[in-house]
CSV table of C-alpha atoms in Angstrom, one decimal:
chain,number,residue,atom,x,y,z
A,294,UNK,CA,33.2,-101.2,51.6
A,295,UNK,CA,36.3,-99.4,53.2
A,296,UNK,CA,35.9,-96.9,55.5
A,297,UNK,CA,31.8,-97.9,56.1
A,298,UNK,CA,30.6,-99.4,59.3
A,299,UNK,CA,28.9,-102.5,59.9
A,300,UNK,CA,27.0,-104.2,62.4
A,301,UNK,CA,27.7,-107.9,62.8
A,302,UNK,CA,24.0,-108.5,62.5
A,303,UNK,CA,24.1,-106.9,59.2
A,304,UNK,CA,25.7,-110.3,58.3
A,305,UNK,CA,24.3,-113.4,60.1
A,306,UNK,CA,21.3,-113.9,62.1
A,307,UNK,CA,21.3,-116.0,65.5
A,308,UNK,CA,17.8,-118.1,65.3
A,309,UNK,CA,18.2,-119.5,69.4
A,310,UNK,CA,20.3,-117.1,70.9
A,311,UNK,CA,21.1,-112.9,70.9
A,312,UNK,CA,23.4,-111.3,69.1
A,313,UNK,CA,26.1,-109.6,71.3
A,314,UNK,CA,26.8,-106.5,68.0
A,315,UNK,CA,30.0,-105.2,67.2
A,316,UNK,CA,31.3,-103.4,64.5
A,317,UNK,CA,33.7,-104.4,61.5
A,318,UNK,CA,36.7,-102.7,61.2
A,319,UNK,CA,36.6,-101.3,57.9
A,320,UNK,CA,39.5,-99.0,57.6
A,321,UNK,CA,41.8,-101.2,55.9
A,322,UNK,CA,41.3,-103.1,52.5
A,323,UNK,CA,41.5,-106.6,52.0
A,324,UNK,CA,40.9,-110.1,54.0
A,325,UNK,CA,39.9,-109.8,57.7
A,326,UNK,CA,38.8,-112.0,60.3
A,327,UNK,CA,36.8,-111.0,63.4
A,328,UNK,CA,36.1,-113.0,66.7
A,329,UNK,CA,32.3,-112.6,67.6
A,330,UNK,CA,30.5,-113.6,70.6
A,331,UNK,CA,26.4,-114.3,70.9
A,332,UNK,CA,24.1,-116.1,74.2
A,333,UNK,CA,23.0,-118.7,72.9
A,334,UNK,CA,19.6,-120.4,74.2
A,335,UNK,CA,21.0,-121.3,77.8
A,336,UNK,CA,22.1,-117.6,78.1
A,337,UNK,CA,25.8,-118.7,78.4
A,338,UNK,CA,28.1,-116.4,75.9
A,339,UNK,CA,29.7,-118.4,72.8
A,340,UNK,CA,32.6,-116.8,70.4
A,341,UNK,CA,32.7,-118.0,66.5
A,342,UNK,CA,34.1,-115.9,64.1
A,343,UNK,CA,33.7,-114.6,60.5
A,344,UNK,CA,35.8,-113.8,57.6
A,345,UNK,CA,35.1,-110.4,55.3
A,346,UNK,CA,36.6,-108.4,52.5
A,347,UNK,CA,36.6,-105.0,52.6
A,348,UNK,CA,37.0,-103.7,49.1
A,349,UNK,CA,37.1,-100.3,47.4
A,350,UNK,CA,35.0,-99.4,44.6
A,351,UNK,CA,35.0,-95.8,44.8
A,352,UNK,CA,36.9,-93.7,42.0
A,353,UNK,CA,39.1,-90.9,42.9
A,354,UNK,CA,38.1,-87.1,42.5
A,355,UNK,CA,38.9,-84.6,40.5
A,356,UNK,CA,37.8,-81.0,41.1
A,357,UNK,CA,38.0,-77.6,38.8
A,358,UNK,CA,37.2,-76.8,35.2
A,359,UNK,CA,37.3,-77.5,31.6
A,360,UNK,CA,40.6,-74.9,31.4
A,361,UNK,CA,43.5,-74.0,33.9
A,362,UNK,CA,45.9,-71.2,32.7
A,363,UNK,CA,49.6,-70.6,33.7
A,364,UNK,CA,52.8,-68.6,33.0
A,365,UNK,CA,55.0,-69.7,30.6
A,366,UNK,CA,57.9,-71.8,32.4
A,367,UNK,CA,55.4,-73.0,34.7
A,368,UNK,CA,57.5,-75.3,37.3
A,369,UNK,CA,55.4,-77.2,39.3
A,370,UNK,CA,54.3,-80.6,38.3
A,371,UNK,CA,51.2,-80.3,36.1
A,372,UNK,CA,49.3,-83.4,37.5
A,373,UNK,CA,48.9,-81.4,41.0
A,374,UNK,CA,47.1,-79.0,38.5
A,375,UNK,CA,43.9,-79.8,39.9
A,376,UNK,CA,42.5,-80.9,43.5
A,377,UNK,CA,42.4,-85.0,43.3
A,378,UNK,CA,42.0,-87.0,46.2
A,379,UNK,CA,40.6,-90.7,47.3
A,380,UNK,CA,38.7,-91.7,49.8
A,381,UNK,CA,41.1,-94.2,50.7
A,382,UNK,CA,44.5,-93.8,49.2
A,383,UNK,CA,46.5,-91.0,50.3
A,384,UNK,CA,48.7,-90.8,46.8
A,385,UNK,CA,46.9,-92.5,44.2
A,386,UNK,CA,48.5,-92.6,41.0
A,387,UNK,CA,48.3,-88.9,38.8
A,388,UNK,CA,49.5,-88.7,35.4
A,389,UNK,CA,49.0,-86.3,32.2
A,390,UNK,CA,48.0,-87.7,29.0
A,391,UNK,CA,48.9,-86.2,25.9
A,392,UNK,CA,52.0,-83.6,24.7
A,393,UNK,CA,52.2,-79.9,26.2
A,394,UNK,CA,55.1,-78.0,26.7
A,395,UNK,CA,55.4,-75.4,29.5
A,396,UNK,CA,58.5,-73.4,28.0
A,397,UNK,CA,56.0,-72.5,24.7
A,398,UNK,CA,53.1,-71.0,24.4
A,399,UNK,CA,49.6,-71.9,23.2
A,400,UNK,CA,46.9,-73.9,24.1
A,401,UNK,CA,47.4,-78.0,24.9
A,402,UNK,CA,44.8,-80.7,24.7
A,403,UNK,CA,45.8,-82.7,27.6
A,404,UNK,CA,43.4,-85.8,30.4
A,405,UNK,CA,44.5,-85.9,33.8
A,406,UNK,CA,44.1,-89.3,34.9
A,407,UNK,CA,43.7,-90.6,38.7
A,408,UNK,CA,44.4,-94.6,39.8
A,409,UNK,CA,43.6,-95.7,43.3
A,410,UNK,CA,45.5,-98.5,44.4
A,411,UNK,CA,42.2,-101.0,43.5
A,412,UNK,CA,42.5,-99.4,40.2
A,413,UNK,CA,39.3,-97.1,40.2
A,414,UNK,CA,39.8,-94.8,37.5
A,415,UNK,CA,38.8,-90.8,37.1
A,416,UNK,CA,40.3,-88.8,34.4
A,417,UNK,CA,39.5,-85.3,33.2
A,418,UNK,CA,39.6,-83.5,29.8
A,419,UNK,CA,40.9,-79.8,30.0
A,420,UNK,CA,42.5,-77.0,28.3
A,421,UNK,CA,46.1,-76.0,29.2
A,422,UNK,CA,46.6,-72.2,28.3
A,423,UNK,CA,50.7,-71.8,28.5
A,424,UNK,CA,50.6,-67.6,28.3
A,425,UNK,CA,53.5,-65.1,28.8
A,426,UNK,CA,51.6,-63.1,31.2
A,427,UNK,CA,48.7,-64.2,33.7
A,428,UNK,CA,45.9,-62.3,33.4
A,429,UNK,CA,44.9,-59.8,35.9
A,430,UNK,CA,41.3,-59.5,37.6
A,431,UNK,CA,39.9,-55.9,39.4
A,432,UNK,CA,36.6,-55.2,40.2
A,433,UNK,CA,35.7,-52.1,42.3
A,434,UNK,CA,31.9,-53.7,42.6
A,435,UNK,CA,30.6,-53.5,46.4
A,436,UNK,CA,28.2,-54.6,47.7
A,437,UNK,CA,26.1,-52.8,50.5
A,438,UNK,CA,25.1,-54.7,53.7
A,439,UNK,CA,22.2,-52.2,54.0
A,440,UNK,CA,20.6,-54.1,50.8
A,441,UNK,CA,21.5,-57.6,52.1
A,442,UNK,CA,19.7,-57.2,55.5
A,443,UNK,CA,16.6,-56.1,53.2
A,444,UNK,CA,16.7,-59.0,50.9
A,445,UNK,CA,17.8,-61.4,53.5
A,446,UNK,CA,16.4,-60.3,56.5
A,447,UNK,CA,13.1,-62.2,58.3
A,448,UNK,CA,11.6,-63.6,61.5
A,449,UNK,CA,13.5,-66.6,60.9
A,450,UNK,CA,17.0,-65.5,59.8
A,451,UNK,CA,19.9,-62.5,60.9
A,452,UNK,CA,22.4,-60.8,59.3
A,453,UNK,CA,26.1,-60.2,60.0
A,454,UNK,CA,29.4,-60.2,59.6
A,455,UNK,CA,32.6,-62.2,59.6
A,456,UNK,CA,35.7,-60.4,60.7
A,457,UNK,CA,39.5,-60.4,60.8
A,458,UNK,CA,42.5,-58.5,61.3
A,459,UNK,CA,41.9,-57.4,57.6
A,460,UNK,CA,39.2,-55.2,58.5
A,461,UNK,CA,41.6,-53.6,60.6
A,462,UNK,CA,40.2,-51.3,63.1
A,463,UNK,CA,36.5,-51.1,63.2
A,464,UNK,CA,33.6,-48.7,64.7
A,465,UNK,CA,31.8,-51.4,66.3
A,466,UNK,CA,29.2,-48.7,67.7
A,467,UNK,CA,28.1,-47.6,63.7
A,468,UNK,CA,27.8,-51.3,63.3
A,469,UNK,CA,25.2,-52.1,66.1
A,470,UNK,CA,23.6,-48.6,64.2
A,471,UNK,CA,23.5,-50.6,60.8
A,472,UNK,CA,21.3,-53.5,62.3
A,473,UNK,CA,24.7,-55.6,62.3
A,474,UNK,CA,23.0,-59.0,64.2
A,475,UNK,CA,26.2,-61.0,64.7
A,476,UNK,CA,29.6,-61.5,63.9
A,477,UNK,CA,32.0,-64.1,63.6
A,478,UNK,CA,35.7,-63.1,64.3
A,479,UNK,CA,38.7,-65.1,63.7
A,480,UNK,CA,40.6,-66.0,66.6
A,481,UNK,CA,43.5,-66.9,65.3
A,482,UNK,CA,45.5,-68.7,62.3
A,483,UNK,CA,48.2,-71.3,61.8
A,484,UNK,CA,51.2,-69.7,60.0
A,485,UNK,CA,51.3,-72.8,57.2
A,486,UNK,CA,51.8,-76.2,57.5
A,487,UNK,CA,53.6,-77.4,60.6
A,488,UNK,CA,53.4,-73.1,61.9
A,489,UNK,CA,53.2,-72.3,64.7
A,490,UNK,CA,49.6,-70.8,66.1
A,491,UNK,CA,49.0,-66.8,65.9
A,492,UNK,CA,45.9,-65.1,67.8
A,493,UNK,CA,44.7,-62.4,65.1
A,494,UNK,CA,46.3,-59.3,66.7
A,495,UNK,CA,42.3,-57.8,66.8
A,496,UNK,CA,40.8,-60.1,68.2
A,497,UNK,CA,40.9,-59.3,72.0
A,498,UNK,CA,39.8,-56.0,71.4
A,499,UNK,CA,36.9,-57.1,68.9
A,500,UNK,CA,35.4,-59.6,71.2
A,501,UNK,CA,35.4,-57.3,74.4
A,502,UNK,CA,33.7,-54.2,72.1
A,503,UNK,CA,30.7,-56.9,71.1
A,504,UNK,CA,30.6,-58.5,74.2
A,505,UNK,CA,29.5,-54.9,75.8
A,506,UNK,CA,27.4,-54.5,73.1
A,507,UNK,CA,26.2,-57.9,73.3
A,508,UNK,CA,26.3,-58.3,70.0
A,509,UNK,CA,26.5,-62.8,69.6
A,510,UNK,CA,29.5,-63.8,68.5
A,511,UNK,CA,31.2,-66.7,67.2
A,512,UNK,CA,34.8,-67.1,66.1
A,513,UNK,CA,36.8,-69.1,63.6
A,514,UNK,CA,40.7,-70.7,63.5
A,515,UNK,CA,42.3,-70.3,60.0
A,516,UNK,CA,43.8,-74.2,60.1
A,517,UNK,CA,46.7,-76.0,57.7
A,518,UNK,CA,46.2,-79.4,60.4
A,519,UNK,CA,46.8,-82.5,58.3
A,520,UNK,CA,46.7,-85.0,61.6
A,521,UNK,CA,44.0,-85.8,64.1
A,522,UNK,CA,46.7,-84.8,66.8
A,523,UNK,CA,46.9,-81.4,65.3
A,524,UNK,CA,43.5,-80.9,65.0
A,525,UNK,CA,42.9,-81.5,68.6
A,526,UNK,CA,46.1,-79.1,70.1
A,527,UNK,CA,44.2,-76.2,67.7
A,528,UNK,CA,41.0,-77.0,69.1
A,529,UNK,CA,42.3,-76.5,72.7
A,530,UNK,CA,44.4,-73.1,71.4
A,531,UNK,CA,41.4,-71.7,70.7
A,532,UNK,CA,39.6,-72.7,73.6
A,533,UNK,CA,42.3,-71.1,75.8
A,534,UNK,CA,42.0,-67.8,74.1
A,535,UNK,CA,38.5,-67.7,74.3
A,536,UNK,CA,37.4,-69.3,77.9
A,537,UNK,CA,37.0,-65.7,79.2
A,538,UNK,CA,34.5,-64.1,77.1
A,539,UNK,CA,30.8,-64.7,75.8
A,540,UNK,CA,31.2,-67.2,72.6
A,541,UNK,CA,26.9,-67.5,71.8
A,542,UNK,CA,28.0,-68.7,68.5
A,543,UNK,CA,29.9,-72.3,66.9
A,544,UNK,CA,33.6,-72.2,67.0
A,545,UNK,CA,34.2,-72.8,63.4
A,546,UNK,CA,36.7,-75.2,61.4
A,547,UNK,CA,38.4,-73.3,58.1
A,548,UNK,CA,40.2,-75.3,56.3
A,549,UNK,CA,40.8,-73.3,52.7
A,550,UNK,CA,44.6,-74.9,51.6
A,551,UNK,CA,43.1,-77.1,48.6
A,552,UNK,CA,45.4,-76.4,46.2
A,553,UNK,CA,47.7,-78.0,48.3
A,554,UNK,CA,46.0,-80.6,48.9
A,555,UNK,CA,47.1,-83.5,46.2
A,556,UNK,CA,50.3,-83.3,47.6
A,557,UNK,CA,49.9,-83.5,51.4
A,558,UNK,CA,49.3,-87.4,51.6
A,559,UNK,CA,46.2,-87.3,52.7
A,560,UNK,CA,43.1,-89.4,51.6
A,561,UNK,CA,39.6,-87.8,51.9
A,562,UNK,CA,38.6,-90.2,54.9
A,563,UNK,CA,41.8,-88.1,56.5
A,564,UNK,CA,41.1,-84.9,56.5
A,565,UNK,CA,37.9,-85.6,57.4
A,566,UNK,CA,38.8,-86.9,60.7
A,567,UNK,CA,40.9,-83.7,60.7
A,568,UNK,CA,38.1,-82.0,60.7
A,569,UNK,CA,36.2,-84.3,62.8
A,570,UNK,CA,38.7,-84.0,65.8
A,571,UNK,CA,38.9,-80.4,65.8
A,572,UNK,CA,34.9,-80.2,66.1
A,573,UNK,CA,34.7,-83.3,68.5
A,574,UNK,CA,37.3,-81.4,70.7
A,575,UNK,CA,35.4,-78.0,71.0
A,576,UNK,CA,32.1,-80.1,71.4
A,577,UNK,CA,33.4,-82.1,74.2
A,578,UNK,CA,34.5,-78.3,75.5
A,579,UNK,CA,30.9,-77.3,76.2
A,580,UNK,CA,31.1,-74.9,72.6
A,581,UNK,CA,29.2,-75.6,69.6
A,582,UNK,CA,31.1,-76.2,66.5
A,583,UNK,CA,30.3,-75.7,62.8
A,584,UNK,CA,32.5,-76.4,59.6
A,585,UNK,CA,33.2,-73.7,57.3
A,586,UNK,CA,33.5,-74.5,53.3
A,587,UNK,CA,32.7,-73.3,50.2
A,588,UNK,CA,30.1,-74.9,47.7
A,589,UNK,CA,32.2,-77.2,45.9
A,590,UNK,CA,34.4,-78.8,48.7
A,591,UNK,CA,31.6,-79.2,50.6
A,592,UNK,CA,30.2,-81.5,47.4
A,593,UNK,CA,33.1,-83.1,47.0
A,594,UNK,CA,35.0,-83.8,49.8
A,595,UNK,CA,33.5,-83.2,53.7
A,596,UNK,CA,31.5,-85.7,55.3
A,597,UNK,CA,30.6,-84.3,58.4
A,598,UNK,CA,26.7,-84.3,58.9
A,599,UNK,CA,26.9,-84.4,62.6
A,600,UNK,CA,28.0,-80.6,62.8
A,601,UNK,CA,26.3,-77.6,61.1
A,602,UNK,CA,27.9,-76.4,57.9
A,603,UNK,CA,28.7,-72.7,56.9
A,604,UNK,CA,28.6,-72.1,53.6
A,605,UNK,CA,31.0,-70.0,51.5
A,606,UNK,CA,29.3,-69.3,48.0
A,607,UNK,CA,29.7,-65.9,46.9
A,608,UNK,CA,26.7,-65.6,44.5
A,609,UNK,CA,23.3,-63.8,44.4
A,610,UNK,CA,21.3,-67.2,44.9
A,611,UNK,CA,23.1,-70.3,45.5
A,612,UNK,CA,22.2,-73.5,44.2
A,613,UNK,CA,24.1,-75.7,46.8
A,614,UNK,CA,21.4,-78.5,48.1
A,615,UNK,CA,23.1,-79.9,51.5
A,616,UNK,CA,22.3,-78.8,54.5
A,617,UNK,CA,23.9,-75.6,55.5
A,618,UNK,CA,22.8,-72.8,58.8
A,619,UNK,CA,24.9,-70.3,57.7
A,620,UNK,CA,25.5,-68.3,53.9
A,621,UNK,CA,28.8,-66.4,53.7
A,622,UNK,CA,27.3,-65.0,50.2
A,623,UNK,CA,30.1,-62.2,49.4
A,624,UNK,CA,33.5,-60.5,50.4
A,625,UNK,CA,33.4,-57.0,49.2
A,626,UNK,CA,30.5,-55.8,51.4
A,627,UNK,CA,30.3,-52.3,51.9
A,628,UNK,CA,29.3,-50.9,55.6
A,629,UNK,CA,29.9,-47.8,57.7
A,630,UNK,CA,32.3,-48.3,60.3
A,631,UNK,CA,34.5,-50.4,58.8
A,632,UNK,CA,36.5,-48.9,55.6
A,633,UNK,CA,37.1,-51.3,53.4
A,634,UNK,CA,35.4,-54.8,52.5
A,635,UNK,CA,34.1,-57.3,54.2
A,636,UNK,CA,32.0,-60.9,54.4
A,637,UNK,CA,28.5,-60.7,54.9
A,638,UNK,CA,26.5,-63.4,55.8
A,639,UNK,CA,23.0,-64.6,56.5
A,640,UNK,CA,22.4,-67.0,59.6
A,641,UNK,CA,19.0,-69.4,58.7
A,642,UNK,CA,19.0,-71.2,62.4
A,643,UNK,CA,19.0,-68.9,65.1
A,644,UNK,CA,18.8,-71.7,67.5
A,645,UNK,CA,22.2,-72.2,67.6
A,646,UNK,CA,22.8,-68.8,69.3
A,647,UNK,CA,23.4,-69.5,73.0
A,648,UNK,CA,20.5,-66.9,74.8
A,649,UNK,CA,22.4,-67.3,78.0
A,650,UNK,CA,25.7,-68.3,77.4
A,651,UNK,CA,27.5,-68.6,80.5
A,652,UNK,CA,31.2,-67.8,80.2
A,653,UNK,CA,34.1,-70.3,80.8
């Protein structure tokens, strides 16, 4: 199957002789043909060969509810409605089925439908609303950090915080008061696809207050990569602009631009290997590296168990069951010393903190 690895002696079995393993290449469908080489009984190295298919039987995804609602005169194509991807092809074939009409409203009873190229098959029943006016959404609901460290906090776990330019200037001494435990700041962001990098304009200032209060700290890069090469340069960015100060925490992976997704060319197995490189590069660093995602990408789309996962779910108890050191379980929390909202999270592994962390 594409995009799996195999060992040659997955396949055949040398009775007088050893096996010298190597893998299949698996990244491309259709007919291959691999040299292999084996000792035989004298100990003296012999090549043969074998011939493979790698095939594709996966269907393509398709991720978001049973309804989507948009302004009348809606102008984008409606088949990039949804996030779709495959975990080989980078543009399958998307297509609506039935009749709608975006200049009128009402309600439209329409299938999207997703073909690979070895014609695996996922479609989706939903509901377009067409409406003259999008609805609007306000909530003035907070919620306090105070009660979060004393539903969440335990020998085995510590609370904190993740912070960006948003917050805009903080009282970092009121948070150390507050039993603030950690706090993950963003380092920096890509302006778009193809931008240019931007260090968050507090960050310098954030990361030298916690560093005298020796507060840990990790940091994140807000990312729009969509190559491996890409992935790598941002990975060295951030290291640069870190190297001088106390990181005890992962250097984090955000990738959040899913909406975009269906039309950046890009097949599932890619932008995991974005994400791949980007961690792979600030492991080979000497940092620790962790992928940040909410619930339902992390379901659907990353394949990353190597690295540690953040999770995004903004929910009183989530029912995500992979893996996950890290819950980032709301955005409006409510704490003194910074005015208005802000992510609060709960960290389950406190291994990963770096006790003594020795600076680049």
């Amino acid at each position: 199957k594409v995009h799996n690895k195999y060992k040659i002696s997955e396949f055949i079995e040398i009775t007088n002789g050893k096996l010298l393993d190597e893998v299949i290449d698996t990244n491309k469908l259709g007919e291959g043909k691999k040299e292999i080489y084996y000792l035989n009984e004298k100990n003296k190295k012999v090549k043969t060969y074998i011939e493979y298919t790698v095939i594709d039987d996966v269907p393509p995804i398709i991720i978001g509810g049973n309804t989507t609602t948009v302004k009348k005169d809606y102008s984008e194509p409606l088949e990039y409605i949804f996030v779709s991807a495959d975990n080989y092809d980078r543009n399958p074939k998307r297509e609506i089925i039935g009749e709608y009409d975006v200049n009128k409203v009402g309600q439209y009873t329409l299938t999207l439908k997703v073909t690979d190229s070895s014609n695996n098959v996922t479609t989706k029943d939903f509901v377009l609303n067409v409406v003259e006016k999008l609805p609007t959404y306000t909530s003035n609901t907070r919620t306090n950090y105070e009660d979060i460290f004393k539903k969440h906090k335990n020998e085995n776990t510590k609370i904190g915080l993740d912070i960006s330019e948003w917050q805009g200037n903080i009282d970092f001494d009121k948070l150390f008061e507050n039993n603030v435990e950690f706090v993950i700041l963003r380092v920096g962001y890509q302006k778009g696809f193809d931008g240019e990098y931007k260090i968050d304009p507090y960050f310098e200032n954030n990361i030298k207050k916690l560093n005298e209060l020796n507060i840990p700290v990790g940091v994140y890069f807000y990312t729009y990569a969509t190559t491996t090469n890409e992935a790598r340069k941002q990975a060295l960015w951030v290291i640069d602009k870190i190297k001088d100060y106390n990181i005890s925490l992962p250097v984090v992976f955000d990738f959040e631009s899913w909406s975009y997704f269906p039309t950046l060319n890009l097949s599932l197995y890619d932008i995991n290997e974005v994400a791949r490189t980007f961690l792979n590069t600030i492991k080979e660093n000497g940092y620790s590296a962790m992928n940040y995602s909410s619930k339902y990408f992390l379901e659907y789309i990353w394949d990353i168990d190597e690295y540690p996962v953040w999770l995004a779910h903004y929910i009183d108890q989530t029912n995500y069951k992979g893996e996950y050191v890290m819950w980032q379980l709301c955005d409006n929390g409510k704490i003194d010393g910074i005015k208005g909202n802000v992510d609060i999270d709960v960290l389950y592994d406190v291994n990963i903190i770096k006790k003594d962390y020795l600076n680049k």
